Short mmCIF file of N, CA, C and O in Angstrom, two decimals:
data_model
loop_
_atom_site.label_atom_id
_atom_site.label_comp_id
_atom_site.label_asym_id
_atom_site.label_seq_id
_atom_site.Cartn_x
_atom_site.Cartn_y
_atom_site.Cartn_z
N MET A 1 12.22 8.39 45.49
CA MET A 1 13.09 9.38 44.43
C MET A 1 12.01 10.68 44.12
O MET A 1 10.85 10.67 43.88
N LYS A 2 12.37 11.36 44.64
CA LYS A 2 11.16 13.01 43.82
C LYS A 2 11.55 13.02 42.94
O LYS A 2 11.98 12.84 41.75
N ILE A 3 10.18 13.87 42.22
CA ILE A 3 10.21 13.90 40.70
C ILE A 3 11.22 14.64 40.17
O ILE A 3 11.41 14.05 38.86
N ASN A 4 11.98 15.83 40.35
CA ASN A 4 12.99 16.24 39.62
C ASN A 4 13.97 15.53 39.28
O ASN A 4 14.47 14.88 38.14
N ASP A 5 14.18 14.05 40.84
CA ASP A 5 14.88 13.44 39.71
C ASP A 5 14.86 12.16 39.68
O ASP A 5 15.88 12.14 38.65
N TYR A 6 13.52 12.19 39.53
CA TYR A 6 13.18 10.79 38.39
C TYR A 6 13.30 11.39 36.60
O TYR A 6 13.65 10.63 35.74
N GLN A 7 12.48 12.78 36.95
CA GLN A 7 13.18 13.54 35.39
C GLN A 7 14.27 13.08 35.40
O GLN A 7 14.62 12.68 33.57
N GLU A 8 15.35 13.72 35.87
CA GLU A 8 16.78 13.68 35.18
C GLU A 8 17.15 12.44 35.15
O GLU A 8 17.90 11.98 34.02
N TRP A 9 16.62 11.35 35.95
CA TRP A 9 17.39 9.82 35.85
C TRP A 9 16.47 9.28 34.47
O TRP A 9 16.87 8.31 33.07
N THR A 10 14.89 10.02 33.66
CA THR A 10 14.76 9.20 32.67
C THR A 10 15.52 9.62 31.34
O THR A 10 15.23 8.79 30.44
N ILE A 11 16.35 10.81 31.62
CA ILE A 11 17.62 10.09 30.08
C ILE A 11 18.28 9.64 29.38
O ILE A 11 18.70 9.43 28.57
N GLN A 12 18.37 8.51 30.75
CA GLN A 12 19.14 7.54 30.77
C GLN A 12 18.89 6.86 29.82
O GLN A 12 19.42 5.54 29.55
N THR A 13 17.48 6.50 30.17
CA THR A 13 16.53 5.27 29.24
C THR A 13 15.65 5.86 28.11
O THR A 13 14.83 5.15 27.64
N ALA A 14 16.29 7.37 27.79
CA ALA A 14 15.55 7.94 26.28
C ALA A 14 15.94 7.57 25.40
O ALA A 14 17.13 7.96 24.62
N ILE A 15 15.81 6.14 24.28
CA ILE A 15 16.59 5.79 23.46
C ILE A 15 15.21 5.70 22.50
O ILE A 15 14.58 5.31 21.93
N TYR A 16 15.60 7.04 21.22
CA TYR A 16 14.81 7.41 20.33
C TYR A 16 15.12 9.00 19.89
O TYR A 16 16.49 9.46 19.86
N PRO A 17 14.40 8.59 18.48
CA PRO A 17 15.27 10.01 17.89
C PRO A 17 14.94 11.22 18.07
O PRO A 17 13.95 11.62 18.62
N GLY A 18 15.98 12.34 18.29
CA GLY A 18 16.27 13.36 18.68
C GLY A 18 16.21 13.72 20.60
O GLY A 18 16.39 14.42 20.79
N ALA A 19 16.35 12.48 21.31
CA ALA A 19 16.63 12.30 22.65
C ALA A 19 17.14 13.42 22.98
O ALA A 19 18.46 13.34 22.39
N GLY A 20 16.59 13.99 24.03
CA GLY A 20 17.46 14.87 24.70
C GLY A 20 17.58 16.25 23.82
O GLY A 20 18.34 17.47 24.27
N THR A 21 17.25 16.59 22.80
CA THR A 21 18.11 17.80 21.95
C THR A 21 16.09 19.05 22.37
O THR A 21 16.60 19.85 21.66
N GLY A 22 15.70 18.23 22.62
CA GLY A 22 14.28 19.55 22.50
C GLY A 22 14.03 20.04 20.72
O GLY A 22 12.97 20.49 20.28
N ASN A 23 14.01 19.01 20.33
CA ASN A 23 13.24 19.56 18.81
C ASN A 23 12.69 18.76 18.22
O ASN A 23 12.01 18.05 19.50
N ASP A 24 11.94 19.26 16.93
CA ASP A 24 10.24 18.83 16.66
C ASP A 24 10.34 17.43 16.62
O ASP A 24 9.06 16.80 17.16
N LEU A 25 11.40 16.37 16.70
CA LEU A 25 11.26 14.98 16.31
C LEU A 25 11.07 14.47 17.62
O LEU A 25 9.82 13.94 17.88
N GLU A 26 11.70 14.88 18.44
CA GLU A 26 11.24 14.19 19.60
C GLU A 26 10.19 14.63 20.88
O GLU A 26 9.40 14.38 20.80
N LEU A 27 9.70 16.30 20.36
CA LEU A 27 8.23 16.58 21.09
C LEU A 27 7.65 15.54 20.31
O LEU A 27 6.39 15.44 21.20
N THR A 28 7.34 15.75 19.32
CA THR A 28 6.73 14.53 18.17
C THR A 28 6.17 13.22 18.88
O THR A 28 5.97 13.01 19.21
N TYR A 29 7.53 13.06 19.04
CA TYR A 29 7.73 11.19 19.45
C TYR A 29 7.35 10.93 20.83
O TYR A 29 6.47 9.93 20.87
N LEU A 30 7.71 11.72 21.58
CA LEU A 30 7.20 11.87 22.98
C LEU A 30 5.59 12.22 23.16
O LEU A 30 5.05 11.93 24.08
N THR A 31 5.14 13.25 22.55
CA THR A 31 3.64 13.48 22.43
C THR A 31 2.94 12.15 21.85
O THR A 31 1.83 12.20 22.94
N LEU A 32 3.32 11.69 20.82
CA LEU A 32 2.55 10.40 20.11
C LEU A 32 2.66 9.06 21.06
O LEU A 32 1.70 8.65 21.37
N GLY A 33 4.15 9.12 22.27
CA GLY A 33 4.16 8.14 23.07
C GLY A 33 3.34 8.31 24.24
O GLY A 33 2.60 7.50 25.08
N LEU A 34 3.24 9.59 24.97
CA LEU A 34 2.11 9.92 26.14
C LEU A 34 0.82 9.36 25.71
O LEU A 34 0.05 9.31 26.48
N SER A 35 0.31 9.73 24.47
CA SER A 35 -0.98 9.80 23.99
C SER A 35 -1.58 8.46 24.38
O SER A 35 -2.48 7.78 24.37
N SER A 36 -0.30 7.76 23.28
CA SER A 36 -0.48 6.50 23.42
C SER A 36 -0.73 5.60 25.17
O SER A 36 -2.04 5.01 24.83
N GLU A 37 0.40 5.81 25.86
CA GLU A 37 -0.13 5.20 26.83
C GLU A 37 -0.85 5.94 27.59
O GLU A 37 -1.79 4.50 28.37
N ALA A 38 -1.47 6.81 27.61
CA ALA A 38 -2.85 7.40 28.37
C ALA A 38 -3.89 6.46 27.61
O ALA A 38 -5.15 5.90 27.95
N GLY A 39 -3.94 5.99 26.30
CA GLY A 39 -4.68 5.37 25.84
C GLY A 39 -5.14 3.78 26.65
O GLY A 39 -5.95 3.34 26.55
N GLU A 40 -3.64 3.64 26.75
CA GLU A 40 -3.58 2.32 27.01
C GLU A 40 -3.94 2.09 29.32
O GLU A 40 -4.81 1.27 29.44
N VAL A 41 -4.16 3.08 29.13
CA VAL A 41 -4.38 3.65 30.41
C VAL A 41 -6.56 2.96 30.60
O VAL A 41 -6.87 2.96 31.65
N ALA A 42 -6.83 3.93 29.56
CA ALA A 42 -8.11 3.75 29.02
C ALA A 42 -8.05 2.31 28.97
O ALA A 42 -9.77 2.10 29.94
N GLY A 43 -7.68 1.72 28.01
CA GLY A 43 -8.09 0.49 28.41
C GLY A 43 -8.10 -0.79 29.77
O GLY A 43 -9.13 -1.26 29.48
N LYS A 44 -7.82 -0.20 29.97
CA LYS A 44 -7.63 -0.45 31.62
C LYS A 44 -8.58 -0.48 31.88
O LYS A 44 -8.97 -1.36 32.60
N LEU A 45 -8.67 0.66 32.53
CA LEU A 45 -10.24 1.18 32.97
C LEU A 45 -11.48 0.54 31.86
O LEU A 45 -12.37 0.24 32.75
N LYS A 46 -11.53 0.21 30.75
CA LYS A 46 -12.39 0.05 30.01
C LYS A 46 -12.75 -1.44 30.99
O LYS A 46 -14.54 -1.92 30.47
N LYS A 47 -11.61 -2.26 30.99
CA LYS A 47 -12.06 -3.59 30.98
C LYS A 47 -12.45 -3.88 32.83
O LYS A 47 -13.27 -5.20 32.49
N TYR A 48 -11.78 -3.15 32.89
CA TYR A 48 -12.35 -3.09 34.17
C TYR A 48 -13.80 -3.04 34.57
O TYR A 48 -14.51 -3.66 35.32
N ILE A 49 -14.50 -2.05 33.90
CA ILE A 49 -15.84 -1.79 33.57
C ILE A 49 -16.18 -3.21 32.92
O ILE A 49 -17.51 -3.13 33.75
N ARG A 50 -15.74 -3.17 32.26
CA ARG A 50 -16.64 -4.59 31.78
C ARG A 50 -16.68 -5.99 32.79
O ARG A 50 -17.62 -6.61 32.46
N ASP A 51 -15.83 -6.16 33.09
CA ASP A 51 -15.28 -7.29 33.69
C ASP A 51 -15.67 -7.06 35.49
O ASP A 51 -15.27 -8.22 36.29
N GLY A 52 -15.34 -6.13 35.82
CA GLY A 52 -15.42 -5.87 37.39
C GLY A 52 -14.20 -5.77 38.11
O GLY A 52 -14.62 -6.23 38.60
N LYS A 53 -13.05 -6.55 37.30
CA LYS A 53 -11.95 -6.84 38.33
C LYS A 53 -10.46 -5.76 37.49
O LYS A 53 -10.67 -5.76 36.54
N LEU A 54 -10.13 -5.10 38.39
CA LEU A 54 -8.97 -4.04 38.03
C LEU A 54 -7.86 -5.24 37.88
O LEU A 54 -7.57 -5.36 38.93
N ASP A 55 -7.32 -4.91 36.72
CA ASP A 55 -6.05 -5.63 36.90
C ASP A 55 -4.80 -3.74 37.51
O ASP A 55 -3.80 -3.18 36.56
N ILE A 56 -4.55 -4.19 38.36
CA ILE A 56 -4.14 -3.04 39.18
C ILE A 56 -2.27 -2.81 38.38
O ILE A 56 -1.89 -2.34 38.62
N GLY A 57 -2.22 -3.91 38.84
CA GLY A 57 -0.82 -4.08 37.97
C GLY A 57 -0.27 -4.42 36.72
O GLY A 57 0.18 -3.12 36.99
N GLY A 58 -1.05 -4.11 35.56
CA GLY A 58 -1.25 -3.56 34.23
C GLY A 58 -1.87 -2.16 34.25
O GLY A 58 -0.88 -1.61 33.73
N PHE A 59 -2.47 -1.90 35.48
CA PHE A 59 -3.03 0.06 35.06
C PHE A 59 -2.09 0.52 36.00
O PHE A 59 -1.50 1.64 35.52
N MET A 60 -1.05 -0.51 37.15
CA MET A 60 -0.10 1.05 37.56
C MET A 60 1.45 1.12 36.79
O MET A 60 1.82 2.00 36.40
N SER A 61 1.31 -0.10 35.57
CA SER A 61 2.59 -0.54 34.80
C SER A 61 2.40 1.10 33.47
O SER A 61 3.31 1.57 33.14
N GLU A 62 1.10 1.23 33.29
CA GLU A 62 1.20 1.45 32.21
C GLU A 62 0.93 3.62 32.81
O GLU A 62 1.13 4.28 32.44
N LEU A 63 0.45 3.60 33.73
CA LEU A 63 1.02 4.59 35.00
C LEU A 63 1.57 5.53 35.09
O LEU A 63 2.02 6.44 34.60
N SER A 64 2.88 4.58 34.53
CA SER A 64 4.16 4.32 35.39
C SER A 64 4.90 4.98 33.48
O SER A 64 5.51 5.84 33.55
N ASP A 65 4.42 4.49 32.71
CA ASP A 65 5.17 5.02 31.03
C ASP A 65 4.65 6.42 30.67
O ASP A 65 5.31 6.62 29.87
N CYS A 66 2.81 6.47 31.12
CA CYS A 66 2.73 7.60 31.45
C CYS A 66 3.90 8.91 31.53
O CYS A 66 3.77 10.16 31.04
N LEU A 67 4.21 8.48 32.73
CA LEU A 67 5.05 8.87 33.75
C LEU A 67 5.95 9.82 33.26
O LEU A 67 6.56 10.43 33.17
N TRP A 68 6.52 8.27 32.70
CA TRP A 68 8.09 8.89 32.25
C TRP A 68 7.89 9.45 31.05
O TRP A 68 8.85 10.10 31.00
N TYR A 69 6.80 9.54 29.68
CA TYR A 69 6.76 9.86 28.57
C TYR A 69 6.62 11.52 29.17
O TYR A 69 6.97 11.98 28.42
N LEU A 70 5.70 12.23 30.67
CA LEU A 70 5.57 13.42 30.87
C LEU A 70 6.65 13.98 31.41
O LEU A 70 6.91 14.94 31.11
N ALA A 71 7.70 12.63 32.09
CA ALA A 71 8.46 13.18 32.66
C ALA A 71 9.69 14.05 31.45
O ALA A 71 10.16 14.92 31.11
N ARG A 72 9.61 12.54 30.26
CA ARG A 72 10.53 13.62 29.04
C ARG A 72 10.10 14.64 28.53
O ARG A 72 11.43 15.66 27.88
N LEU A 73 8.38 14.43 28.43
CA LEU A 73 8.01 15.49 27.49
C LEU A 73 8.78 17.02 28.01
O LEU A 73 8.96 18.27 27.36
N ALA A 74 8.38 16.81 28.75
CA ALA A 74 8.42 18.33 29.94
C ALA A 74 10.55 18.76 30.22
O ALA A 74 10.36 19.87 30.21
N ASP A 75 11.20 17.32 30.29
CA ASP A 75 12.29 17.84 29.90
C ASP A 75 12.52 18.44 28.31
O ASP A 75 13.69 19.48 28.54
N SER A 76 12.29 18.38 27.82
CA SER A 76 12.13 18.72 26.38
C SER A 76 11.66 20.34 26.12
O SER A 76 12.74 20.25 25.18
N CYS A 77 11.29 20.53 27.06
CA CYS A 77 10.65 21.22 26.87
C CYS A 77 11.59 22.77 28.01
O CYS A 77 11.10 23.89 28.22
N GLY A 78 12.69 21.91 28.40
CA GLY A 78 13.03 23.28 29.26
C GLY A 78 12.18 23.39 30.57
O GLY A 78 12.63 24.12 31.48
N MET A 79 11.34 22.09 31.15
CA MET A 79 10.38 21.91 32.21
C MET A 79 11.26 21.51 33.46
O MET A 79 11.13 19.74 32.62
N THR A 80 11.13 22.15 34.63
CA THR A 80 10.98 20.50 35.85
C THR A 80 10.44 20.37 36.44
O THR A 80 8.84 21.11 35.89
#
């Protein structure tokens, strides 16, 4: 799947206030979501540093969550 196709697909799973409107509530929600997911990526890396073992499945899952929020955020700003 190409990134623009993925971005278009994400609207189908966008269930939150203001989804697809580009309004302030949507922008705020998506920015907070992206920040939260980025923190979860950092948490996985922190545990890797501590334990010496990377939970690759969990790490990839959090990265994919970041990608979803980023795609939605770009779409809400009118960017592809």
